[in-house]
C-alpha cells in the first residue's frame, strides 16, 4: 500500500535532502581553490582578503540554512529548488576567479579578479550608494511625470475622437524619436541640466504610456458602455469607472515598457552634466580605467533595477487580481 | 399578471415604428417596418422570430441604444430618446465588469446614480434574490454562465426599472440551467410585477413564460401575429394546451416541416 501513494519527501516534517548541501559544496570548493591555488605571479601584487571573507560569510549562511532545512519544509523546498542554480553560480564565480587571479588568462586591467570588485563595495560603497540615490531621484521624477502625462494624453486620445484627431499625429511623429536625440534641444530649452534630464526621461516614458493607454481604452468592449448607460451612467462614469479600469492591463504594460525606456534614457541623460548619478559614475571610472569600480556599479544597478521591476510587477499583480493570467516575472 | 398598484407604470407604446440601417451602394436594410405595439404595465411579453426579423432591434430601440428612423416609441407617454435606468436591459452575454466583484457589479447602478449610501442594503437583497448569496466577493471569471447571468439580472433589477428588457438571456445556457432560470425569472416577475419584454428564439420558452407572444417575421420585418397565452400558471410543457399552441406557432413560423407520406411509421 505504501508503495502506491506518491509521497513527496520534501514535504515531510523532518527530512534531510542532500540537495540542500549543493550551494555549500560549491562555496567550499571555491573557497578552497581561492585559498590554496597560488596567485599568478604577474598579477599586480595586491593581496586582498575580500573574496575569502565573503565566501566564508556565505559558507556560514548556507551552513545555517542547511542545518535548519531538515526541520522546515517550506525553506527546504525553496532551497532544494534553487540549490543547483546557486551552486552553479558560485562555481562560475570560482572559474572566473581562476581565470583572472590564478591563471591571469585575460587582461587584468579590464577583467579584475572578484576580490577587487568586492573591495570597491567596501572602500567606495558609500559613494556608490550616493550616486545610486541621485540616479533614483532623477529616475523617479522623470518616470512619474512621464507616466501621469502619458496616462492623461492616452485617456484623452483613446476616448475623444476630437482629441484623437489633433493629438494622434503628434504622438506618431514625436513618439518614435528616441528621447536621447532630443538632447541638443533639451539643453537649450531648460534652465538647468537636471530639468533637461528629467524632461528626457519623462519623454521616454510618455510615448509607451500614451500609446498603450489609448489603445487599451479604444479596445474596451463597446458592450460595457452599452450596459453602463442602461444602468444610468454618464460620460464621466464611463471614463473613470469603465474605460480606465477596462484598460488597466494595457496601462500596466505601458508602465512596464516605460520603466525599461526610462532606465535606458537615464544613462544618457546623466551625461548631460548632472551631478553624480550611477551612469555618470560608470563613465568617470571608465575614463580613469578603474574597471573594478565599473563592475561594482553594474552589480549595484542590476540589483536595484531588478528590485524596482519586481515591486512594479507585484503591484500590478495586486491591482489586476481580477484577471485570469498575468506576466510571470 | 397586473399589479394594481403599478397599473400604469411601465406601459410601452410603439406606433408606426420603423428602423432602417443605411448601406453603402445598396438599399437600406429595413430592420423594423411599421410596427404598432402596446405593452401593458406588468405584462410579460415575448418577441419570437427567426434572425433578421428585428426583435433585437426593437429591444435596443426601447432601451435607447438606437434611434428609430420613423414612428414614435414612448414609455408611460414619454418619448424614448436615450438609455436610462428605468429601462433595464439584460444582454445575452452577461457582460459583467470583470474588474469588479459580484457585489460591486450589482451595486454599480446605485453608485453611478448617487443612491448607494441610502440603498446599499438592497444590493445584498437582490444578490440573495437571484440565488447568489455567498458569492458577493467573487470575480466574474469565477462564475459559471448561469451564475453570471443571474448576477447580470440582479444588476439590472437593483435600479427598480419600470421595464425589464431581456435579450435572449438564456440562450447561452445549457438546457437544465435554462429551465431553472426560467422559473427564477418568473418568480422575480411575480414578486416585483415589472413589465418584462423578452426576446427569444425558443418557442417553448416563449409559451412557458409569457402572457402574450409577438411573432415577428423578416423581410419585411414586422409583426406577423400576436398570440394571447391563456394557459394557467404554472404551465406544464407536456400538456395538450401547451403543445397545441406550440404547433400553431411553429406553423406560423413555417417550421412544421414536410411530413413524409408514409402509411406506417413502424
Coordinates of C-alpha atoms in Angstrom, one line a residue:
Chain A
X1 CA 0.0 0.0 0.0
X2 CA 2.7 2.5 0.9
X3 CA 4.4 2.0 -2.4
X4 CA 1.3 3.1 -4.2
X5 CA 0.9 6.5 -2.6
X6 CA 3.1 9.2 -4.1
X7 CA 4.9 10.6 -1.1
X8 CA 7.0 13.7 -1.6
X9 CA 9.9 13.6 0.8
X10 CA 10.4 17.3 0.5
X11 CA 7.1 17.9 2.3
X12 CA 7.9 15.7 5.4
X13 CA 8.1 17.4 8.7
X14 CA 11.6 16.2 9.1
X15 CA 13.7 15.1 6.2
X16 CA 17.3 15.6 5.2
X17 CA 17.7 16.3 1.5
X18 CA 21.3 16.1 0.2
X19 CA 20.5 18.7 -2.5
X20 CA 20.3 21.4 0.1
X21 CA 24.1 21.0 0.5
X22 CA 24.8 21.8 -3.1
X23 CA 25.5 25.5 -2.7
X24 CA 27.5 24.8 0.4
X25 CA 29.6 22.3 -1.6
X26 CA 30.1 24.8 -4.3
X27 CA 31.1 27.5 -1.9
X28 CA 33.6 25.3 -0.1
X29 CA 35.1 24.2 -3.4
X30 CA 35.6 27.8 -4.5
X31 CA 36.9 28.9 -1.1
X32 CA 39.5 26.2 -1.0
X33 CA 40.6 26.9 -4.6
X34 CA 40.9 30.6 -3.9
X35 CA 42.9 29.9 -0.8
X36 CA 45.2 27.2 -1.9
X37 CA 45.8 27.7 -5.6
X38 CA 48.7 30.3 -5.8
X39 CA 48.0 33.6 -7.5
X40 CA 49.5 34.2 -10.9
X41 CA 53.0 35.8 -10.5
X42 CA 52.4 38.6 -13.0
X43 CA 49.1 39.6 -11.3
X44 CA 49.6 43.1 -9.9
X45 CA 50.7 42.4 -6.3
X46 CA 48.0 43.4 -4.0
X47 CA 46.8 40.9 -1.6
X48 CA 43.2 41.3 -0.6
X49 CA 41.2 39.2 1.7
X50 CA 37.8 40.3 0.4
X51 CA 36.8 37.3 -1.6
X52 CA 37.8 34.9 1.1
X53 CA 35.9 36.8 3.7
X54 CA 32.8 37.0 1.5
X55 CA 33.0 33.3 0.8
X56 CA 33.3 32.3 4.4
X57 CA 30.4 34.5 5.3
X58 CA 28.3 32.8 2.6
X59 CA 29.5 29.4 3.9
X60 CA 28.3 30.4 7.3
X61 CA 24.9 31.5 5.9
X62 CA 24.4 28.4 3.8
X63 CA 25.7 26.2 6.6
X64 CA 23.0 27.6 8.9
X65 CA 20.3 27.2 6.2
X66 CA 21.4 23.6 5.6
X67 CA 21.2 22.9 9.3
X68 CA 17.7 24.4 9.6
X69 CA 16.4 22.9 6.3
X70 CA 15.7 19.4 7.6
X71 CA 13.3 20.9 10.1
X72 CA 11.5 23.4 7.9
X73 CA 9.6 22.0 4.9
X74 CA 8.9 25.4 3.2
X75 CA 12.5 26.5 3.5
X76 CA 13.8 23.2 2.4
X77 CA 11.5 23.2 -0.7
X78 CA 12.8 26.6 -1.8
X79 CA 16.4 25.7 -1.0
X80 CA 16.2 22.5 -3.0
X81 CA 14.7 24.3 -5.9
X82 CA 17.4 26.9 -6.0
X83 CA 20.3 24.8 -4.9
X84 CA 21.6 23.8 -8.3
X85 CA 21.4 27.3 -9.7
X86 CA 23.2 28.7 -6.6
X87 CA 25.8 26.0 -6.8
X88 CA 26.4 26.7 -10.5
X89 CA 26.6 30.5 -9.9
X90 CA 29.2 30.0 -7.2
X91 CA 31.2 27.6 -9.3
X92 CA 31.0 30.1 -12.2
X93 CA 32.4 32.7 -9.8
X94 CA 35.2 30.3 -8.9
X95 CA 36.1 29.7 -12.5
X96 CA 36.2 33.4 -13.1
X97 CA 38.5 33.8 -10.1
X98 CA 40.7 31.0 -11.6
X99 CA 40.9 32.7 -14.9
X100 CA 41.7 36.1 -13.6
X101 CA 43.6 35.9 -10.3
X102 CA 45.1 32.4 -10.5
X103 CA 46.0 32.0 -14.2
X104 CA 45.9 35.6 -15.4
X105 CA 44.5 34.5 -18.8
X106 CA 42.7 37.7 -19.6
X107 CA 43.8 41.3 -19.2
X108 CA 43.5 42.1 -15.6
X109 CA 43.0 45.8 -16.3
X110 CA 39.6 45.2 -17.9
X111 CA 38.6 42.0 -16.2
X112 CA 39.5 42.4 -12.5
X113 CA 39.5 39.5 -10.0
X114 CA 36.4 39.1 -7.9
X115 CA 38.2 40.3 -4.8
X116 CA 38.9 43.7 -6.3
X117 CA 35.3 44.2 -7.2
X118 CA 34.2 43.3 -3.7
X119 CA 36.9 45.6 -2.4
X120 CA 35.2 48.5 -4.2
X121 CA 32.0 47.9 -2.3
X122 CA 33.9 48.3 1.0
X123 CA 36.1 51.2 0.1
X124 CA 33.7 53.2 -2.1
X125 CA 30.4 51.8 -1.0
X126 CA 29.0 55.0 0.5
X127 CA 29.8 57.0 -2.6
X128 CA 28.3 54.3 -4.8
X129 CA 25.0 54.5 -2.8
X130 CA 25.0 58.2 -3.0
X131 CA 25.4 58.1 -6.8
X132 CA 22.6 55.5 -6.9
X133 CA 20.4 57.8 -4.8
X134 CA 21.0 60.7 -7.2
X135 CA 20.1 58.4 -10.1
X136 CA 16.9 57.3 -8.5
X137 CA 15.9 60.8 -7.8
X138 CA 16.2 61.7 -11.5
X139 CA 14.6 58.4 -12.5
X140 CA 11.5 58.8 -10.2
X141 CA 10.9 62.4 -11.1
X142 CA 11.1 61.7 -14.8
X143 CA 9.1 58.4 -14.6
X144 CA 6.2 59.8 -12.5
X145 CA 6.0 62.9 -14.7
X146 CA 6.0 60.9 -17.9
X147 CA 3.6 58.3 -16.6
X148 CA 1.0 60.9 -15.5
X149 CA 1.2 63.0 -18.7
X150 CA 1.1 59.8 -20.7
X151 CA -1.9 58.5 -18.9
X152 CA -3.8 61.8 -19.3
X153 CA -2.9 62.0 -23.0
X154 CA -3.8 58.4 -23.6
X155 CA -7.2 58.7 -22.0
X156 CA -8.0 61.8 -24.0
X157 CA -6.8 60.4 -27.3
X158 CA -8.5 57.0 -26.6
X159 CA -11.8 58.4 -25.5
X160 CA -12.5 61.5 -27.6
X161 CA -12.4 61.5 -31.4
X162 CA -11.7 65.2 -31.4
X163 CA -8.6 64.9 -29.2
X164 CA -7.5 61.9 -31.2
X165 CA -7.8 63.9 -34.5
X166 CA -5.5 66.7 -33.3
X167 CA -3.1 64.8 -31.0
X168 CA -2.5 61.4 -32.6
X169 CA -0.4 62.7 -35.5
X170 CA 1.8 64.5 -32.9
X171 CA 2.2 61.2 -31.0
X172 CA 3.1 59.4 -34.2
X173 CA 5.7 61.9 -35.2
X174 CA 7.3 62.8 -31.9
X175 CA 6.9 59.5 -30.0
X176 CA 9.2 57.2 -32.0
X177 CA 12.1 59.6 -31.9
X178 CA 14.5 58.3 -29.2
X179 CA 14.5 60.8 -26.4
X180 CA 18.3 61.0 -26.4
X181 CA 18.0 62.6 -29.8
X182 CA 16.3 65.5 -28.1
X183 CA 19.4 66.3 -26.1
X184 CA 20.5 69.3 -28.1
X185 CA 17.0 70.8 -27.8
X186 CA 16.6 69.9 -24.2
X187 CA 19.8 71.5 -23.2
X188 CA 18.9 74.9 -24.6
X189 CA 15.2 74.7 -23.5
X190 CA 15.7 74.1 -19.8
X191 CA 17.5 76.3 -17.3
X192 CA 19.3 73.5 -15.6
X193 CA 20.8 70.3 -16.8
X194 CA 18.8 68.4 -14.2
X195 CA 15.5 69.7 -15.6
X196 CA 16.6 68.8 -19.1
X197 CA 17.4 65.3 -17.9
X198 CA 14.0 64.9 -16.1
X199 CA 12.4 66.0 -19.4
X200 CA 14.3 63.4 -21.4
X201 CA 13.4 60.6 -19.0
X202 CA 9.7 61.7 -18.9
X203 CA 9.6 61.8 -22.7
X204 CA 10.9 58.3 -22.9
X205 CA 8.1 57.1 -20.5
X206 CA 5.4 59.2 -22.1
X207 CA 5.4 57.5 -25.5
X208 CA 4.7 53.9 -24.5
X209 CA 2.2 55.1 -21.8
X210 CA 0.2 57.2 -24.3
X211 CA 0.1 54.6 -27.0
X212 CA -0.8 51.7 -24.7
X213 CA -3.3 53.7 -22.6
X214 CA -5.2 55.0 -25.7
X215 CA -5.2 51.6 -27.4
X216 CA -6.4 50.0 -24.1
X217 CA -9.2 52.4 -23.9
X218 CA -10.2 52.0 -27.6
X219 CA -10.2 48.3 -27.1
X220 CA -12.6 48.2 -24.2
X221 CA -15.6 46.3 -25.3
X222 CA -18.4 48.6 -26.5
X223 CA -20.9 46.4 -24.8
X224 CA -19.6 47.5 -21.4
X225 CA -20.6 51.1 -22.3
X226 CA -24.0 49.9 -23.5
X227 CA -24.6 48.1 -20.2
X228 CA -23.4 51.1 -18.1
X229 CA -25.6 53.6 -19.9
X230 CA -28.6 51.4 -19.4
X231 CA -27.7 51.4 -15.7
X232 CA -27.7 55.2 -15.6
X233 CA -24.0 56.1 -16.1
X234 CA -23.0 59.3 -17.8
X235 CA -19.8 60.1 -19.7
X236 CA -17.8 60.8 -16.5
X237 CA -18.6 57.5 -15.0
X238 CA -18.0 55.8 -18.3
X239 CA -14.4 57.1 -18.4
X240 CA -13.4 56.7 -14.8
X241 CA -15.4 53.6 -13.8
X242 CA -15.4 51.6 -17.1
X243 CA -12.8 52.8 -19.6
X244 CA -9.8 53.2 -17.3
X245 CA -10.3 50.0 -15.3
X246 CA -11.0 48.2 -18.5
X247 CA -7.8 49.5 -20.0
X248 CA -5.8 48.7 -16.8
X249 CA -4.0 45.7 -18.2
X250 CA -2.8 47.8 -21.2
X251 CA -1.9 50.6 -18.9
X252 CA 0.3 48.4 -16.8
X253 CA 2.0 47.1 -19.9
X254 CA 2.7 50.8 -20.7
X255 CA 4.1 51.3 -17.2
X256 CA 6.4 48.4 -17.6
X257 CA 7.6 49.4 -21.1
X258 CA 8.0 53.0 -19.8
X259 CA 10.2 51.6 -17.0
X260 CA 12.6 49.9 -19.4
X261 CA 12.8 53.0 -21.6
X262 CA 13.4 55.2 -18.6
X263 CA 16.4 53.0 -17.5
X264 CA 18.0 53.4 -20.9
X265 CA 17.4 57.2 -21.1
X266 CA 18.6 57.6 -17.6
X267 CA 22.1 56.6 -18.5
X268 CA 22.4 59.1 -21.4
X269 CA 20.5 61.8 -19.5
X270 CA 23.2 61.7 -16.8
X271 CA 25.9 62.5 -19.3
X272 CA 24.3 65.9 -19.7
X273 CA 26.2 67.3 -16.8
X274 CA 24.3 66.1 -13.9
X275 CA 25.9 65.9 -10.5
X276 CA 26.8 62.3 -9.6
X277 CA 24.5 59.5 -10.7
X278 CA 25.3 55.9 -11.3
X279 CA 25.7 56.3 -15.1
X280 CA 28.0 59.3 -14.6
X281 CA 30.0 57.2 -12.0
X282 CA 30.5 54.3 -14.5
X283 CA 31.6 56.7 -17.2
X284 CA 34.0 58.5 -14.9
X285 CA 35.5 55.3 -13.6
X286 CA 35.9 54.0 -17.1
X287 CA 37.8 57.2 -18.1
X288 CA 40.2 56.7 -15.3
X289 CA 40.5 53.0 -16.1
X290 CA 39.2 51.8 -12.7
X291 CA 37.3 48.8 -14.0
X292 CA 36.6 47.2 -10.6
X293 CA 34.5 50.3 -9.9
X294 CA 32.7 49.8 -13.1
X295 CA 31.8 46.2 -12.3
X296 CA 30.7 47.2 -8.8
X297 CA 28.5 49.9 -10.1
X298 CA 27.0 47.5 -12.7
X299 CA 26.3 45.0 -9.9
X300 CA 24.5 47.6 -7.8
X301 CA 22.5 48.7 -10.8
X302 CA 21.5 45.2 -11.6
X303 CA 20.2 44.6 -8.1
X304 CA 18.4 48.0 -7.8
X305 CA 16.7 48.0 -11.1
X306 CA 15.7 44.4 -10.8
X307 CA 14.1 45.2 -7.4
X308 CA 12.2 48.2 -9.0
X309 CA 10.7 46.0 -11.6
X310 CA 9.8 43.4 -9.0
X311 CA 8.0 45.9 -7.0
X312 CA 6.2 47.2 -10.0
X313 CA 5.0 43.8 -11.1
X314 CA 4.0 42.8 -7.5
X315 CA 1.9 46.0 -7.5
X316 CA 0.5 45.1 -10.9
X317 CA -0.5 41.6 -9.7
X318 CA -2.3 43.1 -6.8
X319 CA -4.2 45.7 -8.9
X320 CA -5.1 43.2 -11.6
X321 CA -6.0 40.4 -9.3
X322 CA -9.3 40.1 -11.2
X323 CA -7.6 38.8 -14.3
X324 CA -7.1 35.2 -15.1
X325 CA -3.4 35.4 -16.2
X326 CA -0.6 37.9 -15.6
X327 CA 3.0 38.5 -16.7
X328 CA 5.2 36.0 -14.9
X329 CA 8.3 37.6 -13.5
Chain B
X1 CA -50.4 39.4 -14.0
X2 CA -51.1 43.0 -13.4
X3 CA -50.2 44.6 -10.1
X4 CA -53.0 47.0 -9.3
X5 CA -50.7 49.5 -7.6
X6 CA -48.4 49.8 -10.6
X7 CA -51.2 49.8 -13.1
X8 CA -49.9 52.5 -15.3
X9 CA -46.2 52.3 -14.8
X10 CA -44.2 50.6 -17.5
X11 CA -46.6 50.9 -20.4
X12 CA -44.7 50.8 -23.7
X13 CA -46.3 52.1 -26.8
X14 CA -44.9 51.9 -30.3
X15 CA -46.8 53.5 -33.2
X16 CA -45.6 53.1 -36.8
X17 CA -42.1 52.3 -35.6
X18 CA -39.5 52.0 -38.4
X19 CA -35.8 51.4 -38.3
X20 CA -33.6 51.2 -41.3
X21 CA -29.8 50.9 -41.5
X22 CA -28.2 52.7 -44.3
X23 CA -25.8 50.8 -46.5
X24 CA -23.2 51.9 -48.9
X25 CA -24.0 51.1 -52.5
X26 CA -27.1 49.1 -51.5
X27 CA -30.6 49.8 -50.5
X28 CA -31.2 50.4 -46.8
X29 CA -31.6 47.3 -44.6
X30 CA -35.0 47.6 -43.1
X31 CA -34.9 46.1 -39.6
X32 CA -38.4 47.2 -38.5
X33 CA -41.3 48.2 -40.8
X34 CA -44.4 49.9 -39.4
X35 CA -44.5 48.2 -36.0
X36 CA -47.6 49.0 -33.9
X37 CA -47.5 47.5 -30.4
X38 CA -48.7 48.3 -26.9
X39 CA -47.2 46.5 -24.0
X40 CA -49.2 47.0 -20.8
X41 CA -47.9 47.6 -17.3
X42 CA -46.9 44.4 -15.6
X43 CA -47.2 42.2 -18.7
X44 CA -44.7 39.5 -19.7
X45 CA -44.3 39.7 -23.4
X46 CA -42.1 37.6 -25.7
X47 CA -40.9 38.5 -29.1
X48 CA -40.1 35.5 -31.2
X49 CA -39.0 35.0 -34.7
X50 CA -36.1 33.9 -36.9
X51 CA -33.0 36.0 -37.2
X52 CA -33.3 39.3 -39.1
X53 CA -36.9 39.9 -38.0
X54 CA -36.0 42.9 -35.9
X55 CA -36.8 41.7 -32.5
X56 CA -33.4 42.6 -31.0
X57 CA -33.5 45.9 -32.9
X58 CA -36.9 46.6 -31.2
X59 CA -35.4 45.9 -27.8
X60 CA -32.4 48.2 -28.5
X61 CA -34.8 51.0 -29.6
X62 CA -36.8 50.6 -26.3
X63 CA -33.5 50.6 -24.4
X64 CA -32.5 53.8 -26.1
X65 CA -29.3 52.4 -27.6
X66 CA -30.5 53.2 -31.1
X67 CA -32.8 55.8 -32.6
X68 CA -35.9 55.0 -34.7
X69 CA -36.0 56.2 -38.3
X70 CA -39.7 56.9 -38.2
X71 CA -42.6 56.4 -35.8
X72 CA -43.0 57.0 -32.1
X73 CA -41.9 55.0 -29.2
X74 CA -43.0 56.0 -25.7
X75 CA -42.8 54.8 -22.1
X76 CA -45.7 56.0 -20.0
X77 CA -46.2 58.7 -22.5
X78 CA -42.6 60.0 -22.5
X79 CA -40.7 59.5 -25.8
X80 CA -37.6 57.3 -25.5
X81 CA -34.5 59.1 -26.7
X82 CA -31.6 57.8 -24.7
X83 CA -30.6 54.9 -22.4
X84 CA -31.8 55.2 -18.9
X85 CA -32.1 53.0 -15.8
X86 CA -35.9 52.9 -16.0
X87 CA -35.5 50.6 -18.9
X88 CA -33.1 47.9 -17.8
X89 CA -31.5 45.6 -20.4
X90 CA -30.2 42.1 -19.7
X91 CA -27.9 41.1 -22.6
X92 CA -27.4 37.6 -24.0
X93 CA -23.8 37.7 -22.8
X94 CA -23.9 38.6 -19.0
X95 CA -21.3 41.4 -19.7
X96 CA -20.3 41.7 -16.0
X97 CA -17.5 44.1 -15.4
X98 CA -14.5 41.8 -14.9
X99 CA -12.6 44.1 -12.6
X100 CA -15.5 44.3 -10.1
X101 CA -16.7 41.7 -7.8
X102 CA -20.3 40.5 -8.0
X103 CA -21.3 42.9 -5.2
X104 CA -19.7 45.8 -6.9
X105 CA -21.3 44.9 -10.3
X106 CA -24.7 44.7 -8.7
X107 CA -24.1 48.0 -6.8
X108 CA -22.9 49.8 -10.0
X109 CA -26.3 51.3 -10.9
X110 CA -26.7 52.7 -7.4
X111 CA -23.2 54.1 -7.3
X112 CA -23.4 56.0 -10.6
X113 CA -26.8 57.4 -9.7
X114 CA -25.5 58.5 -6.2
X115 CA -28.0 56.3 -4.4
X116 CA -25.6 53.8 -2.9
X117 CA -25.4 55.2 0.6
X118 CA -29.2 55.2 1.0
X119 CA -29.9 51.9 -0.7
X120 CA -26.8 49.8 0.0
X121 CA -28.8 47.1 1.7
X122 CA -30.7 46.4 -1.5
X123 CA -27.6 45.2 -3.1
X124 CA -27.4 42.2 -0.8
X125 CA -31.1 41.7 -1.1
X126 CA -31.0 41.4 -4.8
X127 CA -27.9 39.2 -4.8
X128 CA -29.9 36.9 -2.5
X129 CA -33.0 37.1 -4.6
X130 CA -31.2 35.8 -7.7
X131 CA -29.7 33.0 -5.6
X132 CA -26.1 34.2 -5.4
X133 CA -25.8 34.5 -1.7
X134 CA -22.2 33.7 -0.6
X135 CA -20.7 34.8 -4.0
X136 CA -20.6 38.6 -3.3
X137 CA -16.9 38.8 -3.3
X138 CA -16.3 36.5 -6.3
X139 CA -15.0 37.9 -9.5
X140 CA -16.9 37.2 -12.8
X141 CA -14.3 34.8 -14.1
X142 CA -15.0 32.5 -11.1
X143 CA -18.7 32.3 -12.0
X144 CA -20.4 29.8 -14.3
X145 CA -22.6 31.0 -17.2
X146 CA -25.8 30.7 -15.2
X147 CA -24.5 32.4 -12.2
X148 CA -23.1 35.3 -14.3
X149 CA -26.5 35.7 -16.0
X150 CA -28.2 35.8 -12.6
X151 CA -25.7 38.5 -11.4
X152 CA -26.5 40.5 -14.6
X153 CA -30.2 40.2 -13.8
X154 CA -29.6 41.4 -10.2
X155 CA -27.5 44.3 -11.6
X156 CA -30.4 45.4 -13.7
X157 CA -33.1 44.9 -11.1
X158 CA -31.4 46.8 -8.4
X159 CA -32.3 50.0 -10.2
X160 CA -36.0 49.2 -10.0
X161 CA -36.6 49.6 -13.7
X162 CA -40.1 50.2 -15.0
X163 CA -39.5 47.8 -17.9
X164 CA -37.0 44.9 -17.9
X165 CA -35.8 44.0 -21.4
X166 CA -34.3 40.6 -21.8
X167 CA -32.3 39.9 -25.0
X168 CA -32.1 36.1 -25.3
X169 CA -30.9 36.0 -21.7
X170 CA -30.9 32.2 -21.5
X171 CA -29.5 31.4 -25.0
X172 CA -26.0 30.7 -23.8
X173 CA -27.0 28.3 -21.1
X174 CA -27.4 24.5 -21.1
X175 CA -31.0 23.1 -21.1
X176 CA -31.2 22.3 -17.4
X177 CA -29.9 25.6 -16.2
X178 CA -32.2 27.3 -18.7
X179 CA -35.3 25.7 -17.3
X180 CA -34.2 26.5 -13.8
X181 CA -33.6 30.1 -14.7
X182 CA -36.9 30.4 -16.5
X183 CA -38.6 29.6 -13.2
X184 CA -36.4 32.1 -11.3
X185 CA -37.2 34.9 -13.7
X186 CA -40.9 34.1 -13.4
X187 CA -40.6 34.1 -9.6
X188 CA -38.9 37.5 -9.7
X189 CA -41.6 38.8 -12.1
X190 CA -44.3 37.6 -9.8
X191 CA -42.7 39.3 -6.9
X192 CA -41.9 42.7 -8.5
X193 CA -44.6 43.0 -11.1
X194 CA -42.5 44.9 -13.6
X195 CA -43.2 44.8 -17.2
X196 CA -41.0 42.3 -18.9
X197 CA -40.2 42.2 -22.6
X198 CA -38.1 39.1 -23.7
X199 CA -36.6 38.3 -27.0
X200 CA -36.2 34.6 -27.6
X201 CA -35.7 32.1 -30.3
X202 CA -37.1 29.3 -28.3
X203 CA -40.8 28.7 -28.8
X204 CA -41.2 26.6 -25.7
X205 CA -39.6 29.3 -23.6
X206 CA -41.9 31.9 -25.0
X207 CA -45.0 29.8 -24.3
X208 CA -43.8 28.9 -20.8
X209 CA -43.2 32.4 -19.7
X210 CA -45.3 34.9 -21.5
X211 CA -48.8 36.5 -21.3
X212 CA -48.5 37.4 -24.9
X213 CA -46.3 36.2 -27.7
X214 CA -45.5 38.6 -30.6
X215 CA -44.4 36.5 -33.6
X216 CA -42.3 38.5 -36.0
X217 CA -41.2 37.8 -39.5
X218 CA -38.3 39.0 -41.6
X219 CA -38.4 40.7 -45.0
X220 CA -40.4 42.8 -44.3
X221 CA -39.6 42.9 -40.6
X222 CA -43.0 43.3 -39.0
X223 CA -45.3 41.7 -36.6
X224 CA -46.8 38.6 -38.1
X225 CA -49.2 37.7 -35.3
X226 CA -49.9 38.5 -31.6
X227 CA -51.0 35.5 -29.6
X228 CA -52.5 35.6 -26.1
X229 CA -51.4 32.8 -23.9
X230 CA -54.3 32.0 -21.6
X231 CA -52.9 28.8 -20.1
X232 CA -53.0 28.9 -16.3
X233 CA -49.7 29.2 -14.4
X234 CA -47.6 27.3 -13.5
X235 CA -47.6 25.9 -17.0
X236 CA -46.6 22.3 -18.0
X237 CA -44.6 21.8 -21.0
X238 CA -46.1 18.5 -21.8
X239 CA -49.8 19.1 -21.6
X240 CA -52.1 19.4 -24.7
X241 CA -52.8 23.1 -24.4
X242 CA -49.1 23.9 -24.4
X243 CA -48.4 21.5 -27.3
X244 CA -51.3 22.8 -29.4
X245 CA -50.1 26.4 -29.0
X246 CA -46.5 25.3 -29.8
X247 CA -47.5 23.6 -33.0
X248 CA -49.6 26.6 -34.1
X249 CA -46.7 29.0 -33.6
X250 CA -44.3 26.7 -35.4
X251 CA -46.7 26.6 -38.2
X252 CA -46.8 30.4 -38.4
X253 CA -43.0 30.4 -38.4
X254 CA -43.1 27.7 -41.2
X255 CA -41.2 25.2 -39.2
X256 CA -43.6 22.3 -39.2
X257 CA -41.5 20.7 -41.9
X258 CA -42.5 18.2 -44.5
X259 CA -44.2 15.1 -43.1
X260 CA -43.2 12.1 -45.2
X261 CA -46.1 10.5 -46.9
X262 CA -45.9 7.0 -45.3
X263 CA -48.8 4.8 -44.4
X264 CA -46.9 3.3 -41.5
X265 CA -44.1 4.6 -39.2
X266 CA -43.0 1.3 -37.9

